[in-house]
Structures are given as C-alpha cells and as structure tokens.
Coordinates of C-alpha atoms and ligand atoms in Angstrom, one line a residue:
Chain A
M379 CA 129.8 36.4 4.0
S380 CA 127.0 38.7 2.9
V381 CA 123.4 39.0 1.8
L382 CA 123.0 39.7 -1.9
V383 CA 120.0 41.5 -3.3
F384 CA 119.2 41.9 -7.0
V385 CA 117.5 45.2 -7.8
E386 CA 115.6 45.4 -11.1
N387 CA 115.3 48.6 -13.0
I388 CA 113.0 49.8 -15.7
S389 CA 114.8 52.0 -18.2
G390 CA 117.4 53.0 -15.6
N391 CA 114.9 53.6 -12.7
F392 CA 114.3 51.4 -9.7
K393 CA 110.7 50.6 -9.0
K394 CA 109.0 50.5 -5.7
S395 CA 109.6 46.7 -5.5
A396 CA 113.3 47.3 -5.7
Y397 CA 113.2 49.3 -2.5
E398 CA 111.0 46.7 -1.0
V399 CA 113.5 43.9 -1.6
V400 CA 116.4 46.1 -0.4
S401 CA 114.6 46.9 2.8
Y402 CA 113.7 43.2 3.2
A403 CA 117.2 42.0 2.5
K404 CA 118.7 44.7 4.8
T405 CA 116.5 43.5 7.7
I406 CA 117.8 40.0 7.2
A407 CA 121.4 41.1 6.8
K408 CA 121.2 43.0 10.1
S409 CA 119.6 40.0 11.9
V410 CA 122.5 37.8 10.9
N411 CA 125.1 40.5 11.3
K412 CA 126.2 40.7 7.6
E413 CA 126.8 43.2 5.0
L414 CA 124.1 43.9 2.4
V415 CA 125.4 43.9 -1.2
A416 CA 123.1 45.0 -4.0
I417 CA 123.6 44.1 -7.6
S418 CA 122.2 46.2 -10.4
I419 CA 122.5 45.2 -14.1
G420 CA 122.0 47.6 -17.0
D421 CA 122.3 51.3 -17.5
V422 CA 121.5 53.0 -14.2
S423 CA 122.8 56.5 -13.1
E424 CA 125.2 56.8 -10.2
E425 CA 122.6 58.9 -8.4
N426 CA 120.0 56.2 -8.7
L427 CA 122.5 53.6 -7.5
L428 CA 123.5 55.7 -4.5
N429 CA 119.9 55.9 -3.6
L430 CA 120.0 52.3 -2.6
G431 CA 122.3 53.3 0.3
K432 CA 119.3 55.1 1.8
Y433 CA 117.7 51.7 2.4
G434 CA 120.8 50.0 3.7
A435 CA 122.9 48.7 0.8
N436 CA 126.5 48.8 2.0
K437 CA 128.0 47.9 -1.4
I438 CA 126.4 48.3 -4.8
L439 CA 127.8 46.1 -7.6
T440 CA 127.0 47.6 -11.0
V441 CA 127.2 45.7 -14.2
N442 CA 126.7 47.4 -17.6
A443 CA 127.3 46.5 -21.2
D444 CA 125.4 47.1 -24.4
N445 CA 124.1 43.5 -24.5
L446 CA 122.9 43.8 -20.9
K447 CA 120.6 46.9 -21.3
S448 CA 117.5 44.7 -21.6
F449 CA 116.7 41.7 -19.5
V450 CA 118.3 38.5 -20.7
N451 CA 117.4 35.8 -18.3
Q452 CA 120.4 33.5 -18.8
A453 CA 123.1 36.2 -18.8
Y454 CA 121.6 37.9 -15.8
A455 CA 121.4 34.7 -13.9
S456 CA 125.0 33.9 -14.7
I457 CA 126.2 37.3 -13.5
I458 CA 124.2 37.2 -10.3
A459 CA 125.5 33.7 -9.5
Q460 CA 129.1 34.9 -10.1
A461 CA 128.5 37.9 -7.8
A462 CA 127.1 35.6 -5.2
K463 CA 130.3 33.6 -5.3
Q464 CA 132.5 36.6 -5.2
E465 CA 130.7 38.1 -2.2
D466 CA 130.3 34.7 -0.5
A467 CA 126.5 35.4 -0.3
K468 CA 124.6 32.8 1.6
I469 CA 121.2 34.5 1.1
I470 CA 120.1 36.0 -2.2
V471 CA 117.0 38.1 -2.4
L472 CA 115.0 39.2 -5.5
S473 CA 111.6 40.4 -6.4
N474 CA 109.0 37.8 -7.3
S475 CA 108.2 39.9 -10.4
F476 CA 107.8 38.6 -13.9
S477 CA 111.5 38.9 -14.6
G478 CA 112.4 37.7 -11.1
K479 CA 110.3 34.5 -11.6
G480 CA 112.4 33.8 -14.7
L481 CA 115.7 34.5 -13.0
A482 CA 115.3 33.0 -9.5
P483 CA 115.2 29.3 -10.6
R484 CA 118.2 29.7 -12.9
I485 CA 120.3 31.3 -10.1
A486 CA 119.1 28.6 -7.7
A487 CA 120.1 25.8 -10.1
K488 CA 123.5 27.3 -10.7
L489 CA 124.2 27.5 -7.0
E490 CA 122.3 24.4 -6.0
A491 CA 120.4 26.7 -3.7
G492 CA 117.0 26.0 -2.2
L493 CA 114.5 28.6 -3.6
A494 CA 111.4 30.0 -1.9
D495 CA 109.2 32.0 -4.2
G496 CA 106.1 34.0 -3.3
V497 CA 107.7 34.9 0.0
V498 CA 105.5 37.1 2.2
E499 CA 107.5 37.5 5.5
L500 CA 110.9 37.7 7.0
P501 CA 112.6 34.3 7.4
K502 CA 113.0 32.7 10.9
I503 CA 116.7 32.0 11.2
D504 CA 117.8 29.9 14.2
G505 CA 121.3 28.4 14.0
E506 CA 121.2 26.0 11.0
S507 CA 117.4 26.2 10.7
F508 CA 116.0 28.6 8.1
E509 CA 112.2 28.8 7.6
V510 CA 110.2 31.2 5.5
K511 CA 106.5 31.7 4.8
K512 CA 105.3 31.7 1.2
T513 CA 101.9 31.7 -0.5
A514 CA 100.5 28.3 -1.7
F515 CA 97.4 26.9 -3.3
S516 CA 96.9 30.2 -5.2
G517 CA 96.5 32.2 -2.1
K518 CA 94.2 29.8 -0.3
A519 CA 97.0 28.9 2.1
F520 CA 100.6 29.6 3.1
A521 CA 103.4 27.1 3.3
I522 CA 106.2 27.5 5.9
T523 CA 109.1 26.2 3.9
A524 CA 112.5 25.1 5.4
L525 CA 115.5 25.7 3.1
R526 CA 118.2 23.3 3.8
S527 CA 120.9 24.2 1.3
D528 CA 124.0 26.2 2.1
I529 CA 122.9 29.1 -0.1
K530 CA 119.2 30.2 -0.1
V531 CA 117.3 32.2 -2.7
L532 CA 114.2 34.1 -1.7
A533 CA 111.8 35.8 -4.2
L534 CA 109.7 38.3 -2.3
N535 CA 106.1 39.1 -3.4
A536 CA 105.3 42.7 -4.2
N537 CA 103.5 44.7 -1.4
S538 CA 104.4 42.2 1.3
F539 CA 107.2 44.2 3.0
E540 CA 107.2 47.9 3.7
I541 CA 110.0 50.1 2.5
R542 CA 112.3 51.1 5.4
E543 CA 114.9 53.8 5.3
D544 CA 118.2 52.8 6.9
A545 CA 120.8 55.1 5.5
V546 CA 124.3 53.9 5.2
E547 CA 127.3 55.1 3.2
A548 CA 127.2 53.0 0.0
A549 CA 130.1 52.2 -2.1
I550 CA 129.6 51.7 -5.8
V551 CA 131.8 49.0 -7.4
N552 CA 132.0 48.0 -11.0
F553 CA 131.5 44.3 -11.3
E554 CA 132.8 42.4 -14.3
G555 CA 130.6 39.4 -14.7
S556 CA 131.5 37.2 -17.6
P557 CA 128.4 35.5 -19.0
S558 CA 129.3 33.1 -21.9
Q559 CA 128.3 33.6 -25.5
E560 CA 125.5 31.0 -25.2
D561 CA 123.9 33.0 -22.4
F562 CA 122.9 35.5 -25.1
G563 CA 120.8 33.1 -27.2
A564 CA 117.6 35.0 -26.5
V565 CA 117.3 38.3 -28.2
V566 CA 114.9 41.0 -27.2
K567 CA 113.2 42.3 -30.3
D568 CA 110.8 44.8 -28.9
I569 CA 109.4 46.1 -25.7
V570 CA 106.0 47.6 -25.5
R571 CA 105.2 49.3 -22.2
A572 CA 102.2 51.6 -21.6
T573 CA 104.0 54.2 -19.5
D574 CA 100.8 55.8 -18.2
K575 CA 99.5 52.5 -16.8
I576 CA 100.1 51.3 -13.3
S577 CA 101.7 47.8 -13.1
L578 CA 99.0 45.4 -11.8
P579 CA 101.2 43.1 -9.7
E580 CA 102.7 46.0 -7.8
A581 CA 99.7 48.3 -7.6
E582 CA 98.6 49.6 -4.2
I583 CA 95.0 50.0 -5.4
V584 CA 93.3 47.8 -8.0
V585 CA 89.9 48.4 -9.6
S586 CA 88.6 45.3 -11.2
G587 CA 85.5 44.6 -13.3
G588 CA 83.6 41.4 -14.1
R589 CA 81.0 40.1 -16.4
G590 CA 78.5 42.4 -14.7
L591 CA 79.9 45.3 -16.8
K592 CA 78.1 43.7 -19.8
G593 CA 80.7 44.6 -22.4
P594 CA 84.0 46.3 -23.2
E595 CA 82.2 49.5 -24.2
N596 CA 81.3 50.0 -20.6
W597 CA 84.9 49.9 -19.2
G598 CA 85.1 53.7 -19.2
I599 CA 83.5 53.7 -15.7
I600 CA 86.2 51.3 -14.4
E601 CA 89.0 53.3 -16.0
D602 CA 87.7 56.6 -14.6
L603 CA 87.5 55.2 -11.1
A604 CA 91.0 53.8 -11.4
K605 CA 92.3 57.1 -12.7
A606 CA 90.8 59.0 -9.8
L607 CA 92.4 56.6 -7.4
G608 CA 95.7 56.2 -9.1
A609 CA 94.9 52.5 -9.4
A610 CA 95.6 49.7 -11.8
T611 CA 92.8 48.0 -13.7
A612 CA 92.0 44.3 -13.6
C613 CA 89.2 41.9 -14.6
S614 CA 87.8 38.4 -14.0
K615 CA 88.6 35.5 -16.3
P616 CA 85.4 35.4 -18.4
V617 CA 86.1 39.1 -19.2
S618 CA 89.5 38.4 -20.7
D619 CA 88.3 35.1 -22.2
A620 CA 85.7 37.1 -24.1
G621 CA 88.4 39.5 -25.3
W622 CA 86.8 42.5 -23.5
R623 CA 90.2 43.1 -21.8
P624 CA 93.7 41.8 -22.3
H625 CA 94.8 38.6 -20.6
A626 CA 97.4 40.6 -18.7
E627 CA 94.6 42.1 -16.6
H628 CA 93.0 38.8 -15.6
V629 CA 93.4 38.2 -11.9
G630 CA 92.7 35.0 -9.9
Q631 CA 93.8 31.5 -9.5
T632 CA 94.8 31.1 -13.2
G633 CA 95.6 34.8 -13.7
I634 CA 97.7 37.2 -11.8
A635 CA 97.7 37.1 -8.0
V636 CA 97.5 40.5 -6.4
S637 CA 97.8 41.8 -2.9
P638 CA 97.1 45.5 -3.0
N639 CA 96.1 47.7 -0.1
L640 CA 92.7 48.1 -1.7
Y641 CA 90.9 45.9 -4.2
I642 CA 87.6 47.1 -5.6
A643 CA 85.5 44.4 -7.3
I644 CA 82.8 45.6 -9.5
G645 CA 80.2 43.3 -11.1
I646 CA 82.3 40.2 -10.1
S647 CA 80.5 37.3 -8.4
G648 CA 83.4 36.1 -6.3
A649 CA 83.9 32.6 -7.6
I650 CA 86.4 30.6 -5.6
Q651 CA 88.9 30.8 -8.5
H652 CA 88.7 34.6 -8.5
L653 CA 89.0 34.9 -4.8
A654 CA 92.1 32.7 -4.7
G655 CA 94.1 35.3 -6.5
V656 CA 92.8 38.4 -4.7
S657 CA 92.0 37.4 -1.1
S658 CA 95.3 38.6 0.3
S659 CA 94.3 42.2 -0.5
K660 CA 94.3 44.2 2.7
V661 CA 90.9 45.8 2.1
I662 CA 88.3 44.5 -0.3
V663 CA 85.3 46.6 -1.5
V664 CA 82.6 44.8 -3.5
I665 CA 80.0 46.5 -5.7
N666 CA 77.4 44.0 -6.9
K667 CA 73.6 44.1 -7.5
D668 CA 73.1 40.6 -6.2
P669 CA 73.1 40.6 -2.3
E670 CA 73.8 36.9 -2.4
A671 CA 77.0 37.3 -4.5
P672 CA 79.7 35.2 -2.6
F673 CA 82.2 38.1 -2.8
F674 CA 80.3 39.9 0.0
K675 CA 81.4 37.1 2.3
V676 CA 85.1 38.1 2.0
A677 CA 84.5 41.9 1.6
D678 CA 85.3 44.5 4.1
Y679 CA 83.0 47.0 2.6
G680 CA 80.1 46.4 0.2
I681 CA 77.5 48.3 -1.8
I682 CA 74.5 46.4 -3.1
G683 CA 73.4 48.0 -6.3
D684 CA 73.8 48.7 -9.9
A685 CA 77.4 49.4 -10.9
F686 CA 76.4 51.7 -13.7
D687 CA 74.8 54.0 -11.0
I688 CA 77.3 53.6 -8.2
V689 CA 80.7 53.7 -9.9
P690 CA 80.3 57.2 -11.5
K691 CA 79.1 58.5 -8.2
L692 CA 82.0 56.9 -6.4
T693 CA 84.4 58.4 -8.9
A694 CA 82.9 61.8 -8.4
A695 CA 83.2 61.4 -4.6
I696 CA 86.9 60.4 -4.9
N697 CA 87.6 63.4 -7.0
A698 CA 85.8 65.7 -4.5
H699 CA 87.8 64.1 -1.7
K700 CA 91.0 64.7 -3.5
D701 CA 90.1 68.4 -4.0
S702 CA 89.1 68.9 -0.4
Chain B
M513 CA 109.3 18.7 -34.1
K514 CA 109.7 16.7 -30.9
V515 CA 107.8 18.3 -27.9
L516 CA 107.9 17.3 -24.3
V517 CA 105.0 18.6 -22.2
C518 CA 105.2 18.5 -18.4
I519 CA 102.0 17.7 -16.6
S520 CA 101.3 18.3 -12.9
N521 CA 98.5 16.6 -11.0
V522 CA 96.8 19.2 -8.9
P523 CA 93.7 19.7 -6.8
D524 CA 90.6 20.9 -8.8
T525 CA 90.3 24.7 -8.8
T526 CA 87.1 24.5 -6.7
S527 CA 88.8 22.6 -3.9
K528 CA 88.5 23.8 -0.4
I529 CA 92.1 23.5 0.9
T530 CA 92.5 21.9 4.3
F531 CA 95.4 20.3 6.1
S532 CA 95.9 17.3 8.4
N533 CA 98.4 15.9 10.9
G534 CA 98.8 19.1 12.8
D535 CA 98.8 21.2 9.6
T536 CA 101.8 19.4 8.2
E537 CA 100.1 17.6 5.3
F538 CA 97.7 18.6 2.5
N539 CA 94.4 16.8 3.1
T540 CA 93.5 14.9 -0.1
T541 CA 90.3 13.5 1.3
G542 CA 87.5 14.3 -1.1
I543 CA 89.8 16.2 -3.4
Q544 CA 89.4 15.7 -7.2
F545 CA 92.7 15.9 -9.1
I546 CA 93.0 17.4 -12.5
V547 CA 95.7 18.3 -15.1
N548 CA 97.1 21.7 -13.9
P549 CA 95.2 24.3 -15.9
Y550 CA 98.4 26.0 -17.2
D551 CA 99.7 22.6 -18.3
E552 CA 96.5 22.1 -20.3
I553 CA 97.5 25.3 -22.1
A554 CA 101.0 23.9 -22.7
L555 CA 99.5 20.7 -24.1
S556 CA 97.1 22.5 -26.3
K557 CA 99.9 24.5 -27.8
A558 CA 101.9 21.4 -28.4
I559 CA 98.9 19.8 -30.2
E560 CA 98.6 23.0 -32.3
L561 CA 102.3 22.9 -33.3
S562 CA 102.2 19.1 -34.1
E563 CA 99.0 19.0 -36.0
G564 CA 99.2 17.5 -39.5
G565 CA 102.1 15.2 -38.6
K566 CA 104.4 18.0 -37.9
G567 CA 105.5 16.7 -34.6
T568 CA 105.2 14.2 -31.7
I569 CA 104.2 14.9 -28.2
T570 CA 105.4 13.2 -25.1
V571 CA 103.9 14.1 -21.7
I572 CA 105.9 13.6 -18.5
N573 CA 104.6 13.5 -15.0
V574 CA 106.5 13.0 -11.8
G575 CA 104.1 11.2 -9.6
E576 CA 103.0 8.0 -8.0
A577 CA 100.6 5.5 -9.7
S578 CA 97.6 7.5 -8.4
T579 CA 98.3 10.2 -11.0
E580 CA 97.7 7.9 -14.0
P581 CA 94.1 9.2 -14.6
T582 CA 95.6 12.6 -15.1
I583 CA 98.2 11.3 -17.5
R584 CA 95.5 9.4 -19.5
K585 CA 93.5 12.6 -19.7
A586 CA 96.6 14.2 -21.4
L587 CA 96.9 11.3 -23.7
A588 CA 93.2 11.5 -24.5
T589 CA 93.6 15.2 -25.3
G590 CA 96.2 14.5 -27.9
A591 CA 99.6 13.5 -26.6
D592 CA 101.3 10.5 -28.4
K593 CA 103.0 8.9 -25.4
A594 CA 103.5 9.4 -21.7
V595 CA 106.2 8.9 -19.2
R596 CA 105.7 8.7 -15.5
V597 CA 108.6 9.1 -13.2
N598 CA 107.6 6.9 -10.3
A599 CA 108.0 9.1 -7.2
H600 CA 106.3 11.6 -4.9
P601 CA 107.0 15.1 -6.4
R602 CA 108.3 16.5 -3.1
D603 CA 109.6 19.9 -4.5
A604 CA 110.3 21.8 -7.7
W605 CA 114.1 21.0 -7.6
F606 CA 113.3 17.3 -7.4
V607 CA 110.7 17.5 -10.2
A608 CA 112.9 19.6 -12.5
N609 CA 115.8 17.1 -12.0
Q610 CA 113.6 14.2 -13.0
I611 CA 112.4 16.0 -16.1
A612 CA 115.9 17.1 -17.1
N613 CA 117.3 13.7 -16.6
Y614 CA 114.7 12.2 -18.9
A615 CA 115.0 15.0 -21.5
K616 CA 118.8 14.8 -21.6
H617 CA 119.0 11.9 -24.1
E618 CA 115.8 12.6 -26.1
D619 CA 116.7 15.7 -28.1
F620 CA 113.4 17.5 -27.7
D621 CA 113.1 20.7 -29.7
L622 CA 110.7 22.2 -27.2
I623 CA 109.8 21.6 -23.6
L624 CA 106.5 23.1 -22.6
L625 CA 105.4 23.5 -19.1
G626 CA 102.7 25.5 -17.3
R627 CA 104.0 28.8 -15.9
E628 CA 103.2 27.4 -12.4
S629 CA 101.1 24.7 -10.8
I630 CA 98.1 25.9 -8.9
D631 CA 99.1 24.1 -5.7
Y632 CA 102.6 25.4 -5.0
N633 CA 102.6 28.2 -7.5
G634 CA 106.4 28.1 -7.8
T635 CA 107.0 29.3 -11.4
Q636 CA 110.3 27.4 -10.9
V637 CA 110.3 24.3 -13.0
A638 CA 110.7 25.9 -16.5
G639 CA 113.7 27.9 -15.3
L640 CA 115.2 25.0 -13.4
V641 CA 114.8 22.6 -16.4
G642 CA 116.4 25.2 -18.7
E643 CA 119.3 25.7 -16.4
L644 CA 119.8 21.9 -15.8
L645 CA 119.8 21.3 -19.6
N646 CA 121.8 24.4 -20.3
I647 CA 119.1 25.7 -22.8
P648 CA 117.2 29.0 -22.7
S649 CA 114.0 29.3 -20.7
V650 CA 111.1 31.7 -20.7
S651 CA 109.1 31.5 -17.5
I652 CA 105.9 33.2 -18.4
A653 CA 105.0 33.2 -22.1
K654 CA 101.8 34.8 -23.3
K655 CA 102.2 34.0 -27.0
I656 CA 104.5 31.5 -28.9
S657 CA 105.1 31.1 -32.6
I658 CA 107.8 28.8 -34.0
E659 CA 109.5 29.1 -37.3
D660 CA 112.9 28.0 -38.7
N661 CA 114.1 26.5 -35.4
K662 CA 113.4 29.7 -33.6
A663 CA 110.7 30.7 -31.2
T664 CA 109.2 34.1 -31.1
I665 CA 107.7 34.6 -27.7
E666 CA 105.7 37.4 -26.1
R667 CA 106.6 37.6 -22.5
E668 CA 104.7 39.6 -19.9
I669 CA 106.7 42.3 -18.1
E670 CA 105.6 45.0 -15.6
G671 CA 103.2 47.3 -17.4
G672 CA 103.6 45.7 -20.8
K673 CA 105.1 43.0 -23.0
E674 CA 108.4 42.1 -24.5
I675 CA 108.9 40.2 -27.7
I676 CA 111.9 37.9 -27.7
S677 CA 113.4 35.6 -30.3
V678 CA 115.0 32.4 -28.9
P679 CA 116.7 29.5 -30.7
L680 CA 115.4 26.0 -30.1
P681 CA 115.6 23.9 -27.9
I682 CA 114.0 25.9 -25.2
A683 CA 111.9 25.4 -22.1
I684 CA 108.8 27.6 -21.9
G685 CA 106.3 28.1 -19.1
T686 CA 102.9 28.9 -20.7
A687 CA 100.3 31.3 -19.4
E688 CA 96.8 32.2 -20.5
G689 CA 96.7 33.4 -24.1
V690 CA 99.2 30.9 -25.5
A691 CA 96.4 28.5 -26.6
E692 CA 92.8 27.6 -25.9
P693 CA 92.6 24.6 -23.6
R694 CA 91.3 21.5 -25.5
I695 CA 89.1 18.8 -24.1
P696 CA 89.4 15.2 -25.0
N697 CA 86.8 13.8 -27.5
M698 CA 85.5 10.2 -27.5
R699 CA 88.0 9.1 -30.1
G700 CA 90.8 10.5 -28.0
I701 CA 89.5 8.8 -24.8
M702 CA 89.3 5.5 -26.6
S703 CA 92.8 5.8 -28.2
A704 CA 94.3 6.9 -24.9
R705 CA 93.9 3.5 -23.5
T706 CA 96.3 2.0 -26.0
K707 CA 98.9 4.7 -26.1
P708 CA 102.2 3.9 -24.4
L709 CA 102.7 5.0 -20.8
E710 CA 106.2 4.2 -19.7
V711 CA 107.1 4.1 -16.0
I712 CA 110.6 5.0 -15.0
D713 CA 112.5 5.2 -11.7
A714 CA 113.4 8.5 -10.2
I715 CA 117.0 9.6 -9.8
E716 CA 118.3 10.7 -6.4
V717 CA 118.3 14.4 -5.7
P718 CA 119.2 16.2 -2.5
Q719 CA 116.2 17.9 -0.8
L720 CA 116.9 21.6 -0.7
A721 CA 113.4 22.8 0.4
K722 CA 110.7 21.2 2.5
V723 CA 107.3 22.4 3.5
I724 CA 107.1 21.9 7.3
K725 CA 103.8 23.5 8.1
Y726 CA 100.8 25.0 6.4
E727 CA 98.7 27.9 7.5
T728 CA 95.4 29.2 6.2
P729 CA 94.7 33.0 5.9
A730 CA 93.0 34.6 8.9
P731 CA 89.3 34.9 8.4
R732 CA 88.0 38.3 7.6
G733 CA 85.5 40.2 9.7
A734 CA 81.9 40.8 8.6
V735 CA 81.3 43.1 5.7
T736 CA 80.2 46.7 6.4
L737 CA 77.4 47.5 4.0
I738 CA 76.9 51.0 2.6
D739 CA 73.7 52.2 1.2
A740 CA 73.9 52.6 -2.6
A741 CA 72.5 56.1 -2.3
E742 CA 75.4 57.2 -0.1
A743 CA 78.5 56.1 -2.2
E744 CA 80.5 59.0 -0.8
K745 CA 80.3 57.4 2.7
L746 CA 82.5 54.7 1.3
V747 CA 85.2 57.2 0.4
D748 CA 85.1 58.6 3.9
L749 CA 85.4 55.1 5.5
L750 CA 88.3 54.2 3.1
H751 CA 90.1 57.4 4.1
T752 CA 89.4 57.6 7.8
K753 CA 88.9 54.0 8.9
A754 CA 90.7 51.7 6.5
R755 CA 93.3 54.4 5.7
V756 CA 93.9 53.1 2.2
I757 CA 93.2 56.2 0.2
Ligands
FAD706 C1 90.0 26.0 -14.1 C2 89.3 27.3 -13.8 C3 90.1 28.4 -13.5 C4 89.5 29.7 -13.3 N1 90.3 30.7 -12.9 C5 89.8 32.0 -12.7 C6 90.6 33.1 -12.4 O1 91.8 33.0 -12.3 N2 90.0 34.3 -12.2 C7 88.6 34.4 -12.4 O2 88.1 35.6 -12.2 N3 87.8 33.4 -12.6 C8 88.4 32.2 -12.8 N4 87.6 31.1 -13.2 C9 86.2 31.4 -13.5 C10 85.3 31.5 -12.2 O3 84.9 30.2 -11.9 C11 84.1 32.4 -12.5 O4 83.4 31.9 -13.7 C12 84.4 33.8 -12.8 O5 85.3 34.4 -11.8 C13 83.2 34.7 -12.9 O6 83.5 35.9 -13.3 P1 82.5 37.1 -13.0 O7 82.3 37.2 -11.6 O8 83.0 38.3 -13.7 O9 81.2 36.7 -13.8 P2 79.7 36.2 -13.3 O10 79.9 35.0 -12.6 O11 78.9 36.2 -14.5 O12 79.3 37.3 -12.3 C14 78.9 38.6 -12.7 C15 78.5 39.3 -11.4 O13 78.1 40.6 -11.8 C16 77.0 41.0 -11.1 N5 76.3 42.1 -11.9 C17 75.6 41.9 -13.0 N6 75.2 43.1 -13.5 C18 75.6 44.0 -12.6 C19 75.4 45.4 -12.4 N7 74.8 46.1 -13.3 N8 75.9 46.0 -11.3 C20 76.6 45.3 -10.4 N9 76.7 44.0 -10.4 C21 76.3 43.4 -11.5 C22 76.2 39.8 -10.9 O14 75.3 39.8 -9.8 C23 77.3 38.7 -10.8 O15 77.6 38.5 -9.4 C24 88.1 29.8 -13.4 C25 87.4 28.7 -13.7 C26 87.9 27.5 -13.9 C27 87.0 26.3 -14.2

C-alpha cells in the first residue's frame, strides 16, 4: 500500500504547489505508515525529479512520451489511475489547480473513489473513518467531508499547506502507462503563457483593483504596486465585465477564489460576492475613499482615501523598504 | 446539434450561509434559490449555438420537486425541454451518475455544465460525466467555438491559456467569458409553462462522500486604520507585525 501524489510541471519545472502537495501527501503517508510515491508526467529532468525526494517522495514514477508533453486530461487520468493500481495506492493527492480540477474527477471515476476537492487541511484518519475539511459556499463556509470509498482522492488548494523538507533517498522508476488511442482525442493547439506574470491562484500576494479605478488606463498604479511586491494582479467582476481587465483576473464567488498571505483591495466596495472568493486571505488590506465601504469590516488594515494618491505613495514606500 | 445543459439549484449569491441541527445541515430558511450562475453561462452558450433552428436544448436537473421554479426559469430563458431526476442531489458522484445515465441513450453532441456550483464548488461533475460516458471533458472553458463536429476550446491554465481542439461529443464546464448570461423575456416566460418537463426516477449509486459537518470561518478582528498621509506606516506594519512582506 502507498500514498500516491501527482506532481504537475510547467515546461519541465515543478511549481510551488507541486512541493505543497508532496509535503501534504508525505505528512499523510507518515501518519498511516506508508510509502509516498510521486508520479510525474511529461519531460522533466532527473535533477528536478530527484528534488522531490527532499520533500519526502520515496519513489518517483516518471512517464514521458511525445504525446504526453502537454496536459491531456484523459490520457493523464488513465496513467495516474494505472499507477494507483500498480502501487496499491489508497490515497491519491493532487493540486486543486486548473489542470488538477480537470484530472481529479476522471481519476476518481475510474477508481470509484470518493473525491474531496478544495481541501484545506490534513485529513483526520481514525481506523476506517476518513474526514477532510474543504471549502464550500464559495469560501463562506467549510464542509467536513467523510470519504467512504476504499480509495480516496484529495485535491489540495494552493497556499493551504506549507512546504516541509523531509529528505529521503528517492528512487526514480520509469512507468509505462498505456493510455488508449481514444484518450488522445483532445489535441493541444497552442499554449499562451505570460512568463513574467505571477499565477493568480497560487500567488502569495495579490493586488486587486475595482471600479474605483475608473478605467483601464489607470491600471498602471495597480501594476506598479504589484511589481514592487512581486504580486499577482486581480480585479472585481464589473471590471472584467467592462473589459478593463481579462476574465482570468476576476476574483470572487463567480471568479477565481484566492487565499494569498496578503490581499490588497483597491477601489473595491467589498460586495458579498467579491468577499466570498477572497475572505480566506490571511491578511487583507483595503484602500477605499468611502469609510462605509463594507470591505473595511473584513479588513485587517485599511486606509480611507483616494487610491490615486495613496497607491503611488505605497509603491514608493515598498520600494524604499526593499532597498533598506 | 443536440445539447444537454446541466442545471444546479443553488442559494442566491447574496445569501448569508448558516447551518442547523448542530451544524450538520445547510439552513434553507429564508434562502432564495437560483439557477447556478455558471450554469446560466452554459445555457446561454447552448442558446447561442442552437439559434436559427441549428439545435435543440434539453436541461437536466437532479433535484426534488422544489427545484421546479429553477427549471422553469431555464425553460423560459430558452431551453426546449427539461428533465428532472427526482432525488436529493447528495453529492457530485450521485449527480454525475444520474446525468450520465440519462445521456447514455440520447446521443447528445454536447453536454454543457457550469464549471462548478456556487454551493459545493466541486468542479467535479463535468469530468465525472465525461469519464462515465467515456467522452472527453474540459473542466474550465473560457471560450468555445464549434465547427465540423469539433470544439475549439480556450482553457485557463496557470498564468495563461491553452487552445485545444476536441472532437464531439464532449462534456464542458463553462466559466465566465463563454457567453453573456441571458434573462428570460415575457414570451419565454409564457412559453415555459407549456414546455415539457419530464420527471424520471434516480438510479442507485453508492455514496462515496458525505458532508458530516459544516464550519464557518473564524471572524476577523477589527480593522487597523492608517492615516492616508502615512502610507509608509502600512509597509512597516505589514513587515513587522503581519509579517507578510
Ligand atoms: C450572480 C452574481 C455574482 C457575482 N460575482 C462576483 C464576483 O465573483 N466577484 C466580484 O467582484 N463581484 C461579483 N459580483 C458583483 C458584486 O455584487 C459587486 O457588484 C462588485 O463586487 C462590485 O465591484 P467594485 O467593488 O469594483 O465596484 P463598486 O461597487 O462600484 O465599488 C467601487 C468602490 O470603489 C471606491 N472608490 C471609488 N473611487 C475611488 C478612489 N478614487 N479611491 C479609492 N476608492 C474609490 C468606492 O468607494 C466603492 O467602494 C457578482 C454579482 C452577482 C449578481
């Protein structure tokens, strides 16, 4: 028996969330006295693979083929399910990333496994009982979910488990998954990635702007602050609806849910639908000229005033802080 | 083109979420239920694709009789017929099995779902339905166009997007950007009353996951206000006190 963790790579490199899921899965594996097996699909260097050993992966299954270089939902699910059977994995962990969200249900269905997505804590395992905490109602609540199947699949939210070093000697093993021809129906035509941008769902700091910014031409002050902080940029729904910013930046109940260490909301009122997707941020800073803006009720720090005055000053102060 | 749109009946986005029975049940008292906002996008896309007699739209909901106003709203918005699987939708695996069981014999070209429901936020059903029917699935689509029995889909990925080409049939979870949500007009509301709403029995499915308790997030402390003239003080607090920069 083992615990299996799927580690996602981007162009051959593991992201922070990959180390988060390995650390999380290792902690579970230790608590149930099992080996941690990691599976990586695609073209990843041996050096990068061995790195997973630092976080506790005892064995690393690597699968590579020309048609597996980019993410193909069905084929990846098929390979991971086969690996789970080979390794007799009873717990399978992946990241609740965009790709993970496509993958997890397909793996779960293949194995008739109960799936908990949006997981934010370690499971409580007691004999046959297995309970795990996940977000629900768009972040307005949590649901403690019992998984009752023989095999369990957990999709872990970004930024909800800290990376822990736990070095072990890792063995790299080639794994020959055999997805069927029909698993390759979907063909990736193009990938467009802004390499200089920080991925919003995983970002540790998010700088977000709302309708108070008045128009897309004013977004420079948001971007400058984000740049100074090494943060991702985000926006409220009316901003993306108006086409000032792309939909990919819209956070909230009907946008992306984020839980960074620091969320800075600028010119955003704090409507319930916006708060739903951002309220699990560890620290919230609000800048708004309206002292009655509901966002101040959930903020840790607030500045009442005009964003066009305050934000450039703040950016300058951050840059000065970095230099000091 | 034959399109199936899956509709979830969810609490209105402004709802204050509370629980009853020792936090084991969602408290529906005073809660208004609506068509899940992402499902509205799916339905609007289906209408767009079917306009001018190019297709037919069936909506399906797994729910008890109390969800019928939500189903009628979908009919009023533009679906041609509706199916209600008469059961409490206890988890995603249950719902997906009911949808797949219905779709199995119907030869849909396209199954559109919302990327997630705003109550359990699973992002599970599109993938589960795809796997159960052994057809491709895309869980979070930002743009969809269909031509020659193929869908070209823009999918969100970390820090960017991916364009994929997928043969029909396919199950797609739709997100913002796929279509502008439509609202029913008077003619739609009138005609919805006479559109067929078939009620079918649920199939048995093992329960793999069960919510046993709910929790609400811990309340936050009071806000520390900083004078607008002293923005640099915030930087100091974020560094020394909150330790986030
Ligand atoms: C079904 C549904 C789903 C929704 N989902 C989401 C969602 O996911 N995410 C989301 O964000 N919204 C969502 N909304 C919309 C939500 O209800 C609010 O309309 C939205 O969050 C408001 O955005 P805003 O705060 O940017 O704009 P506004 O409400 O217009 O607020 C702008 C704020 O900027 C302040 N301001 C103006 N000028 C300045 C200045 N110079 N300096 C500083 N402050 C200034 C104002 O005081 C005000 O508080 C949803 C709504 C519905 C009905």
